[in-house]
mmCIF file of C-alpha atoms and ligand atoms in Angstrom:
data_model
loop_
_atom_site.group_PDB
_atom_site.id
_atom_site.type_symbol
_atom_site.label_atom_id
_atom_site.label_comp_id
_atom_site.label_asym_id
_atom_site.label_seq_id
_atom_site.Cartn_x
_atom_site.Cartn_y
_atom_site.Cartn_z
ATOM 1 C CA UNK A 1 170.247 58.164 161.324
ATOM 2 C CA UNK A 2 171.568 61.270 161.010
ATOM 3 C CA UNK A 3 170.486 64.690 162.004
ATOM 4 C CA UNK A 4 170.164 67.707 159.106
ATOM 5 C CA UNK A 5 169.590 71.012 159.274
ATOM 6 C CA UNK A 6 166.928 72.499 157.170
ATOM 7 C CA UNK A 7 165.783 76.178 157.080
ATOM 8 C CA UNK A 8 165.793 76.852 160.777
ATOM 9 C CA UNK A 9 165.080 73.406 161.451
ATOM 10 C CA UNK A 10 167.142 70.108 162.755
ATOM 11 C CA UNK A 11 165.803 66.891 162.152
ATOM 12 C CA UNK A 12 166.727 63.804 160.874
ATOM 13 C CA UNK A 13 167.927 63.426 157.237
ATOM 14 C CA UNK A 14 165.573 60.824 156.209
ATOM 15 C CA UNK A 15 162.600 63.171 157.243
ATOM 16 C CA UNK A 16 163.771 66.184 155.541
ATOM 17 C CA UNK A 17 161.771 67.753 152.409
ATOM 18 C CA UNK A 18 162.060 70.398 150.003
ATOM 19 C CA UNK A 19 159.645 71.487 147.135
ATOM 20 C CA UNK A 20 160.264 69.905 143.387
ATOM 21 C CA UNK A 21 159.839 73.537 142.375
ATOM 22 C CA UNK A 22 162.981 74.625 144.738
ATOM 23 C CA UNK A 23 164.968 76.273 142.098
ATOM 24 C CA UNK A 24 167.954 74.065 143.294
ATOM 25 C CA UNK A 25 166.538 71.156 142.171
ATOM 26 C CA UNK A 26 164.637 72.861 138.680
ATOM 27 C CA UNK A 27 168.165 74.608 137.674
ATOM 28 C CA UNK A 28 170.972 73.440 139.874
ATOM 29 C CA UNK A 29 170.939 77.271 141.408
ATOM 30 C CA UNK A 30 172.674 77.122 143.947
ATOM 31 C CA UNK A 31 175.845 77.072 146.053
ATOM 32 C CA UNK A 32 177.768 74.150 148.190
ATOM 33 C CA UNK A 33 180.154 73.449 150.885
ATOM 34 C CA UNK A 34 181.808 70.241 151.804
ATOM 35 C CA UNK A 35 183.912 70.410 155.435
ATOM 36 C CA UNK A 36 185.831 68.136 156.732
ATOM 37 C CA UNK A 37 185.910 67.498 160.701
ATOM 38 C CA UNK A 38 188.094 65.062 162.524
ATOM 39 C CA UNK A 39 186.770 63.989 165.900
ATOM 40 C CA UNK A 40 185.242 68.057 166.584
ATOM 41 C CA UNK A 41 187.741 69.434 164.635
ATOM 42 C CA UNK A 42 187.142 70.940 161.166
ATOM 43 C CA UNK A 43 189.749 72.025 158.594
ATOM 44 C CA UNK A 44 189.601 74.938 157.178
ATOM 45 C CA UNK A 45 185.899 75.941 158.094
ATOM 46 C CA UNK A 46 186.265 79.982 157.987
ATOM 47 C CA UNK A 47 187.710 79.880 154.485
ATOM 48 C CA UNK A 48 185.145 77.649 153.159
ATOM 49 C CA UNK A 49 182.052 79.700 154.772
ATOM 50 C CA UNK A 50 183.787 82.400 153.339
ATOM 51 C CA UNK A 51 184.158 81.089 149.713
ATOM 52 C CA UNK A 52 180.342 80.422 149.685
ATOM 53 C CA UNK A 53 179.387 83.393 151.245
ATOM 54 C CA UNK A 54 181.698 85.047 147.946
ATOM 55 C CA UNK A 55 179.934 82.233 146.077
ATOM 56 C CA UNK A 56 176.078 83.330 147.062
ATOM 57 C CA UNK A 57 177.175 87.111 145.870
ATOM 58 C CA UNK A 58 178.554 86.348 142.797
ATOM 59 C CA UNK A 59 175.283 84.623 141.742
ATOM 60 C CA UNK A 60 173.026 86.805 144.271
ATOM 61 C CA UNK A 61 171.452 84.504 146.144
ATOM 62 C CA UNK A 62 170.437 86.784 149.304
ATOM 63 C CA UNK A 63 171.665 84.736 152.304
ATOM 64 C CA UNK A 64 171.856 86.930 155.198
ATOM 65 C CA UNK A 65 173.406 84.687 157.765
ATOM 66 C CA UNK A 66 177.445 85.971 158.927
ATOM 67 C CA UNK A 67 180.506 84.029 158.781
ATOM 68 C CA UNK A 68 180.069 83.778 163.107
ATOM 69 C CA UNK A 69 176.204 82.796 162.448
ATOM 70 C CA UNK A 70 177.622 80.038 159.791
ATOM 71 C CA UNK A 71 180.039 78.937 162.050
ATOM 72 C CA UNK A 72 177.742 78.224 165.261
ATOM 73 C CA UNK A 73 175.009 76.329 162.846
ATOM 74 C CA UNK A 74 177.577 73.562 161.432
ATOM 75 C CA UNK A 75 179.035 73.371 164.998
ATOM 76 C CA UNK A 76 175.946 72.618 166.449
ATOM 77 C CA UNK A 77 174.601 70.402 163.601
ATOM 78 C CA UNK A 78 178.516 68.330 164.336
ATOM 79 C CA UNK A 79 177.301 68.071 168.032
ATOM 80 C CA UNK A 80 173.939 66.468 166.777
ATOM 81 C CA UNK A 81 175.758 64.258 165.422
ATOM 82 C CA UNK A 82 177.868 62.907 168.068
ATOM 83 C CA UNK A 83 181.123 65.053 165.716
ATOM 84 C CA UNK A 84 183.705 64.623 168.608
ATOM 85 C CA UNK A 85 183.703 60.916 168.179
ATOM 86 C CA UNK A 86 183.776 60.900 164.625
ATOM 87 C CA UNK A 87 184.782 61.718 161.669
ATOM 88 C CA UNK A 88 182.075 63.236 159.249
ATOM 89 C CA UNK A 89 182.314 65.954 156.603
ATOM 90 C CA UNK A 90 179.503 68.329 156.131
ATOM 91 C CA UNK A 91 177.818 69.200 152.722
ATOM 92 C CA UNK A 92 176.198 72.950 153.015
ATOM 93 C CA UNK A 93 173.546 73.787 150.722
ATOM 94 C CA UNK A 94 172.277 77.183 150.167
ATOM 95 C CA UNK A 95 169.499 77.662 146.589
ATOM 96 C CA UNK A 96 167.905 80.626 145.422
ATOM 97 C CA UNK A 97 165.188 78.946 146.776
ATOM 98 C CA UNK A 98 161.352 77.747 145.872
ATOM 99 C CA UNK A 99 159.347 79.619 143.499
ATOM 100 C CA UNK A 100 155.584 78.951 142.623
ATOM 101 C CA UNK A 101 156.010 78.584 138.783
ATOM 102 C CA UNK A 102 159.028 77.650 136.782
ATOM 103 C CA UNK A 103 160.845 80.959 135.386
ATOM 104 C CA UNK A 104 164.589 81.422 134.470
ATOM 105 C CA UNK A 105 164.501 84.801 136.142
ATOM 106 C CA UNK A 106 165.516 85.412 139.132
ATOM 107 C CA UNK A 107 162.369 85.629 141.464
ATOM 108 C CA UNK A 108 162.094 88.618 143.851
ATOM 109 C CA UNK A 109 160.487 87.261 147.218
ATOM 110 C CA UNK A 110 161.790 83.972 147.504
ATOM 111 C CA UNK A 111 163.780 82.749 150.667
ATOM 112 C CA UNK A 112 167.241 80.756 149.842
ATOM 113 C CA UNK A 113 166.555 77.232 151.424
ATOM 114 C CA UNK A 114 169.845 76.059 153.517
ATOM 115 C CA UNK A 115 169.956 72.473 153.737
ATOM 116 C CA UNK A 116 173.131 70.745 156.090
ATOM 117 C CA UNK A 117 173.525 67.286 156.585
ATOM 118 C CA UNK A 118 176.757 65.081 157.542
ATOM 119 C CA UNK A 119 178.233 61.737 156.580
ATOM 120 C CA UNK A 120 181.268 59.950 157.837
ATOM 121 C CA UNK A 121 184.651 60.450 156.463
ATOM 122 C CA UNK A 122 187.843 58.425 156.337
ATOM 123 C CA UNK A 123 190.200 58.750 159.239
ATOM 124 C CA UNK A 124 193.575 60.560 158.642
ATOM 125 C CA UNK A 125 196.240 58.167 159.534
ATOM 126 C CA UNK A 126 199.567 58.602 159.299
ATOM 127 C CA UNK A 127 200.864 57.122 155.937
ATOM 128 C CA UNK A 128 204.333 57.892 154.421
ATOM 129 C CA UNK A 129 205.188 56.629 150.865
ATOM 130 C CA UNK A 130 205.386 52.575 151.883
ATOM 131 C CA UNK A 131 201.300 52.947 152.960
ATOM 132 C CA UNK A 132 199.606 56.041 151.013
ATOM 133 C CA UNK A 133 197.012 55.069 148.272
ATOM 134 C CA UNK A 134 197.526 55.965 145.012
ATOM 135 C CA UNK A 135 195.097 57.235 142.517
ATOM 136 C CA UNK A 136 195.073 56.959 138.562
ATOM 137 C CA UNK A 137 193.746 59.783 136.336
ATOM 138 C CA UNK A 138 192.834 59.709 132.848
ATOM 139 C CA UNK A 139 192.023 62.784 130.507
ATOM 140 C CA UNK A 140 190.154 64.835 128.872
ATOM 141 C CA UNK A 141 189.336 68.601 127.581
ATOM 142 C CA UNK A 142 187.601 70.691 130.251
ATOM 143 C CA UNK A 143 184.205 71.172 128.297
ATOM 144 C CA UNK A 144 182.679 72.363 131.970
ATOM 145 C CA UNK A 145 181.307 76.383 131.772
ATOM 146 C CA UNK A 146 183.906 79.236 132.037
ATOM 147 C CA UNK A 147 182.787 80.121 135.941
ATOM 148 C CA UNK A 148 184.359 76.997 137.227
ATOM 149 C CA UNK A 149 185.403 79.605 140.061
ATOM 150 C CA UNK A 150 182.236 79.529 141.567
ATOM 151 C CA UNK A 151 181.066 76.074 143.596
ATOM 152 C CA UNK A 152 177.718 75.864 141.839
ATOM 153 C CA UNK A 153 174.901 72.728 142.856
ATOM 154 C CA UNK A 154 174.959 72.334 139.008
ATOM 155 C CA UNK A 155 177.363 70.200 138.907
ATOM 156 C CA UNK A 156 176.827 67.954 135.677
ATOM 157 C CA UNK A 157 179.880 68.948 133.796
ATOM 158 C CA UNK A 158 181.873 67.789 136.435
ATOM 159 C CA UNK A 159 179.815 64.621 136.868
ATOM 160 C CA UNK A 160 180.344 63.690 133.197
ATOM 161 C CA UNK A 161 183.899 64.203 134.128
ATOM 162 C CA UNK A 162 184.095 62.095 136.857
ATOM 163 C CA UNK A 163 182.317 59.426 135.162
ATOM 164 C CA UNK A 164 184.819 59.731 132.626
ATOM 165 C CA UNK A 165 187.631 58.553 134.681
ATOM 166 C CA UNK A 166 185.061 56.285 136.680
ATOM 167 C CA UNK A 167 183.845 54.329 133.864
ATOM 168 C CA UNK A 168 187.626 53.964 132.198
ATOM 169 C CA UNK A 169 188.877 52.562 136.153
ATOM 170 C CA UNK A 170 190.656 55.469 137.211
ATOM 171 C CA UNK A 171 190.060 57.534 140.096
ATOM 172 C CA UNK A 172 189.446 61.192 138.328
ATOM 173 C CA UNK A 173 189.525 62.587 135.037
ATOM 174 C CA UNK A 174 192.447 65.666 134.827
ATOM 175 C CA UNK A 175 191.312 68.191 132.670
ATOM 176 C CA UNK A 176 192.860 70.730 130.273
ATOM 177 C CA UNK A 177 191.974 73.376 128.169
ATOM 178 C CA UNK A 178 191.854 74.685 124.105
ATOM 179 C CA UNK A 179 195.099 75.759 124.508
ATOM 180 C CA UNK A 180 196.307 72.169 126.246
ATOM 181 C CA UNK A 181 196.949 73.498 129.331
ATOM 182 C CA UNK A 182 195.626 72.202 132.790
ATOM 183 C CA UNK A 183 192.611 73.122 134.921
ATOM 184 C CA UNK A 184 191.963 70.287 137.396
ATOM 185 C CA UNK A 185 190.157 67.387 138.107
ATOM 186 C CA UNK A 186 186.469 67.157 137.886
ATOM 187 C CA UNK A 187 186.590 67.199 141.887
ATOM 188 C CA UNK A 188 190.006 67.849 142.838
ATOM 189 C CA UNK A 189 192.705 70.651 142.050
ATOM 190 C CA UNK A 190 196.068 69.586 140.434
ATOM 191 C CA UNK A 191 199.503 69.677 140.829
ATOM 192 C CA UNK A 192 202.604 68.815 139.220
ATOM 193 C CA UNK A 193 206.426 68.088 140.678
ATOM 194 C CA UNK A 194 209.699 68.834 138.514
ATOM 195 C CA UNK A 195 212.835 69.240 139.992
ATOM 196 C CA UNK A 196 211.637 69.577 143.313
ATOM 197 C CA UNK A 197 209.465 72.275 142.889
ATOM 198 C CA UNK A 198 205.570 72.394 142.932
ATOM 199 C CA UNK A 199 203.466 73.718 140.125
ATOM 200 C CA UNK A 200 200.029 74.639 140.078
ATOM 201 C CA UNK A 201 197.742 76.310 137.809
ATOM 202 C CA UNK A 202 196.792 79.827 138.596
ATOM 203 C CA UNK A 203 193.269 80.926 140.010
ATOM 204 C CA UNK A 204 191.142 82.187 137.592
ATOM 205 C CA UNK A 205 187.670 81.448 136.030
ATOM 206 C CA UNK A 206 188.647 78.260 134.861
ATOM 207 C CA UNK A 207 189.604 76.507 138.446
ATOM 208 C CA UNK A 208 188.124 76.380 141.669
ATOM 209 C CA UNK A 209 189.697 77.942 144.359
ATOM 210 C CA UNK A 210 190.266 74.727 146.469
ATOM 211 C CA UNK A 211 190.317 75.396 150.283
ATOM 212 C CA UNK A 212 192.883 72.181 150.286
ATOM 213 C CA UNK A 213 195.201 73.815 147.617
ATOM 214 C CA UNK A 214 195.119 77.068 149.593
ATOM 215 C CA UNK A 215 196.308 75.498 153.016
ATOM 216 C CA UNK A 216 198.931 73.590 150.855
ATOM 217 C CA UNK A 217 200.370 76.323 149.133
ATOM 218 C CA UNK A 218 200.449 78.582 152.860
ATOM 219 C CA UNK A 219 201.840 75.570 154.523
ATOM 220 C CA UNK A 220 204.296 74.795 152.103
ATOM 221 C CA UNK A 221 205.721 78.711 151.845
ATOM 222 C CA UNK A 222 205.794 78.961 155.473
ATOM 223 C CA UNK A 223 207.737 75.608 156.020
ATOM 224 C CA UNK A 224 209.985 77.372 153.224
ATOM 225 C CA UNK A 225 211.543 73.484 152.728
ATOM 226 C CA UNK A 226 209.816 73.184 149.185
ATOM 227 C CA UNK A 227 209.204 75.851 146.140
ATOM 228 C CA UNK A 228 206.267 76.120 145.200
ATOM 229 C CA UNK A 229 204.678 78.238 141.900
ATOM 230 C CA UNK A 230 201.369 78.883 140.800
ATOM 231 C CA UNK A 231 201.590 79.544 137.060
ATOM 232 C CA UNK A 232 200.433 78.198 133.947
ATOM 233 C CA UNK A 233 200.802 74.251 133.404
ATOM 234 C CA UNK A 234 201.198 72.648 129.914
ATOM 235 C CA UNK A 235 199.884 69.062 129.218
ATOM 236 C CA UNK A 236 203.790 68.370 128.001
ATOM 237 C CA UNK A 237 204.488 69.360 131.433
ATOM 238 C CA UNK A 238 202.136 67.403 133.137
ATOM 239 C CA UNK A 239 203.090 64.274 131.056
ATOM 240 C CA UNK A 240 206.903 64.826 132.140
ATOM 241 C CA UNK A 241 206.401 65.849 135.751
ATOM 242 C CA UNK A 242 208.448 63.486 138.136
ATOM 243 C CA UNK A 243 205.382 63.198 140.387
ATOM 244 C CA UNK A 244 201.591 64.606 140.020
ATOM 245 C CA UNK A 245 199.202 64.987 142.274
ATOM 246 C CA UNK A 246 195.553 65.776 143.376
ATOM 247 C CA UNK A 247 193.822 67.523 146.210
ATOM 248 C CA UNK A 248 190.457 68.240 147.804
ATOM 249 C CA UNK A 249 188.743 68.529 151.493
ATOM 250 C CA UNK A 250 188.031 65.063 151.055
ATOM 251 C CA UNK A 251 191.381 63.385 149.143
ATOM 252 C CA UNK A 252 193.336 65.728 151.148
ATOM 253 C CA UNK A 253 196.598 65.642 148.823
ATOM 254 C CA UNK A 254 196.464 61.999 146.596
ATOM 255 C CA UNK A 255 199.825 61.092 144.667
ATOM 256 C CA UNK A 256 198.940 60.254 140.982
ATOM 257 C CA UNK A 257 200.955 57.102 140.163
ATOM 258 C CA UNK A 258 199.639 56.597 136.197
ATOM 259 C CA UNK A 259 197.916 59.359 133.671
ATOM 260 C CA UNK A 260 195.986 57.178 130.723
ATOM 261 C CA UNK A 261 197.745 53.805 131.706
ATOM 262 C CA UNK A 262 201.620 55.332 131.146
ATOM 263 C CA UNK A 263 203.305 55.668 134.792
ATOM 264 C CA UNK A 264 204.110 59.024 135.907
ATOM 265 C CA UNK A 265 207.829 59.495 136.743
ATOM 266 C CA UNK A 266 208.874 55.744 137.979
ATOM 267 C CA UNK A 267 205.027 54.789 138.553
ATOM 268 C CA UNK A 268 205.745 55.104 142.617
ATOM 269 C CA UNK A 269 204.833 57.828 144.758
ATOM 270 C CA UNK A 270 207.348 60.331 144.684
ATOM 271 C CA UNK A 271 209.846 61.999 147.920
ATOM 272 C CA UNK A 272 207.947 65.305 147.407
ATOM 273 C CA UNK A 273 204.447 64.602 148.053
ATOM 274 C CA UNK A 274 205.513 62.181 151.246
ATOM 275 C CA UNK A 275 207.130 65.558 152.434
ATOM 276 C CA UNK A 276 204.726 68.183 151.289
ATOM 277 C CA UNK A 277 201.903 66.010 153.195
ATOM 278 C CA UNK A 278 203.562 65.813 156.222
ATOM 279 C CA UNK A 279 203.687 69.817 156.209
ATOM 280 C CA UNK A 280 200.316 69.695 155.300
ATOM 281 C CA UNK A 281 199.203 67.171 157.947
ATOM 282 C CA UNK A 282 201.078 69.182 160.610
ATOM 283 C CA UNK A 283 199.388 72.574 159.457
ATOM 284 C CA UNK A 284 195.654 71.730 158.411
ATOM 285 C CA UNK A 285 193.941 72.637 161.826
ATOM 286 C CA UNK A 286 195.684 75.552 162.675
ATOM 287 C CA UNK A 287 195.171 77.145 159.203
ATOM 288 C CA UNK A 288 192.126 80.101 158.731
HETATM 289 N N1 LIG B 301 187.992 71.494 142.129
HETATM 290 C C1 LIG B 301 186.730 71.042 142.044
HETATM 291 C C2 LIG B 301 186.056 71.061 140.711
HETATM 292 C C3 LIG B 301 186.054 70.571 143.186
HETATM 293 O O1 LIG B 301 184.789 70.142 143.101
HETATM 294 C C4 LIG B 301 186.743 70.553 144.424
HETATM 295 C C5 LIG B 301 186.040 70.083 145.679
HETATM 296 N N2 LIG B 301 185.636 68.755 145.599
HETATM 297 C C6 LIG B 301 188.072 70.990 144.456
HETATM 298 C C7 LIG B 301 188.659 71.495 143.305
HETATM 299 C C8 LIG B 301 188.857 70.998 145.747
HETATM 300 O O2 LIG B 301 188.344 71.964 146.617
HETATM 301 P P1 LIG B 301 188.524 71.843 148.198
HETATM 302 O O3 LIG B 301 189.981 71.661 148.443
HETATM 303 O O4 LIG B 301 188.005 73.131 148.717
HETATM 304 O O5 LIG B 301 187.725 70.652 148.634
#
């Protein structure tokens, strides 16, 4: 059994409770975290306390704990659970918090309620191109809400997303907008490959600012092997890309082998990503 963290407290997960009138639960308000850490070590941790912390502003939730007091809570909650002998990712959970009747408005005297917990992850092994899984995609217009910038608990766009490519057998759903051009994946950012270079969409409302796609994009500039661009992708584009691929905390980068059943580039995992993960691989701890 595992050990959670809720509101001051540690205990373990199966005993932890929170009111049905926790505005988290009545209105998905709230903001999450998911970390990754491999046997004690995490990947990227500052820059994902530090997009929530952004997150809990933009929707003013008052959370008053500091990056430092963030830090020491998820590395003690990854000692309760044993962390340097596993892997385990940890979802962080901060809502407005529980009120005593059901209002949209914002209530005035209400404590957020932080809830932590951990669950195993996949090992990072080494693969190259001859091991790596690959993923399939289908897609479908991004009808999630326009502040897809902000990692909101209310999540059920993206869940009918997911399901999307779930129910059809694929691994994610790729998403683009009115004007055909791509977002990202209900759970994952998105990338294309032509001519050697990497393209991803830029960050704006309609995208979140993956923690994954930001160590990518340092690593790969400061290897300086690869070009890289964030700019505006077409659907055309991602259709004729010689490889496309996917990344989040948990996927880390995935190659993308078939979009809607037709093979993308020769339906094999491509020279790029096998290179661009290596950098990756060899950078993720050391990036903040
Ligand atoms: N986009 C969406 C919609 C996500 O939910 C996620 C996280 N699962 C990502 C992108 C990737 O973000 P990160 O690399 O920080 O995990």
């Amino acid at each position: 059994m595992s050990t959670a963290y809720l509101n001051g407290e540690y205990l373990p997960l199966a005993e932890a409770r929170i009111s049905p009138l926790d505005r988290g639960f009545l209105f998905g308000d709230g903001i999450y975290e998911v970390i990754p850490y491999y046997c004690g070590q995490s990947v990227g941790l500052i820059p994902h306390i530090q997009r929530m912390i952004d997150g809990l502003a933009a929707i003013e939730i008052k959370c008053d704990k500091s990056l430092q007091e963030w830090t020491i809570l998820l590395d003690d909650l990854i000692a309760k659970n044993q962390g340097s002998k596993h892997n385990l990712g940890v979802y962080v959970h901060v809502s407005r918090g529980t009120d005593t009747i059901r209002n949209h408005a914002y209530p005035v005297d209400v404590s957020p309620t932080i809830f932590c917990f951990t669950f195993e992850i996949k090992e990072p092994e080494p693969v190259d191109r001859s091991n790596a899984a690959t993923y399939t995609v289908t897609t479908t217009q991004d009808l999630r809400w326009k502040r897809c910038h902000i990692k909101s608990t209310a999540l059920l766009g993206n869940v009918m997303h997911y399901q999307q490519g779930h129910a059809s057998g694929n691994s994610e759903c790729l998403l683009y907008n009115t004007d055909n051009e791509l977002t990202e994946g209900s759970s994952v950012n998105a990338y294309i490959v032509k001519d050697g270079v990497i393209i991803t969409p830029v960050l704006d409302n309609q995208i979140l600012p993956g923690i994954t796609r930001r160590i990518i994009i340092d690593s790969i500039i400061a290897d300086g092997s690869i070009k890289i661009e964030e700019r505006t992708v077409t659907m055309d584009e991602v259709h004729n890309a010689d490889e496309v691929w996917i990344s989040s905390s948990s996927k880390e980068i995935a190659p993308i082998v078939q979009i809607d059943g037709v093979n993308v580039g020769d339906g094999k995992i491509g020279p790029v990503w096998e290179k661009a993960f290596a950098i990756y691989t060899a950078a993720k701890f050391t990036h903040s």
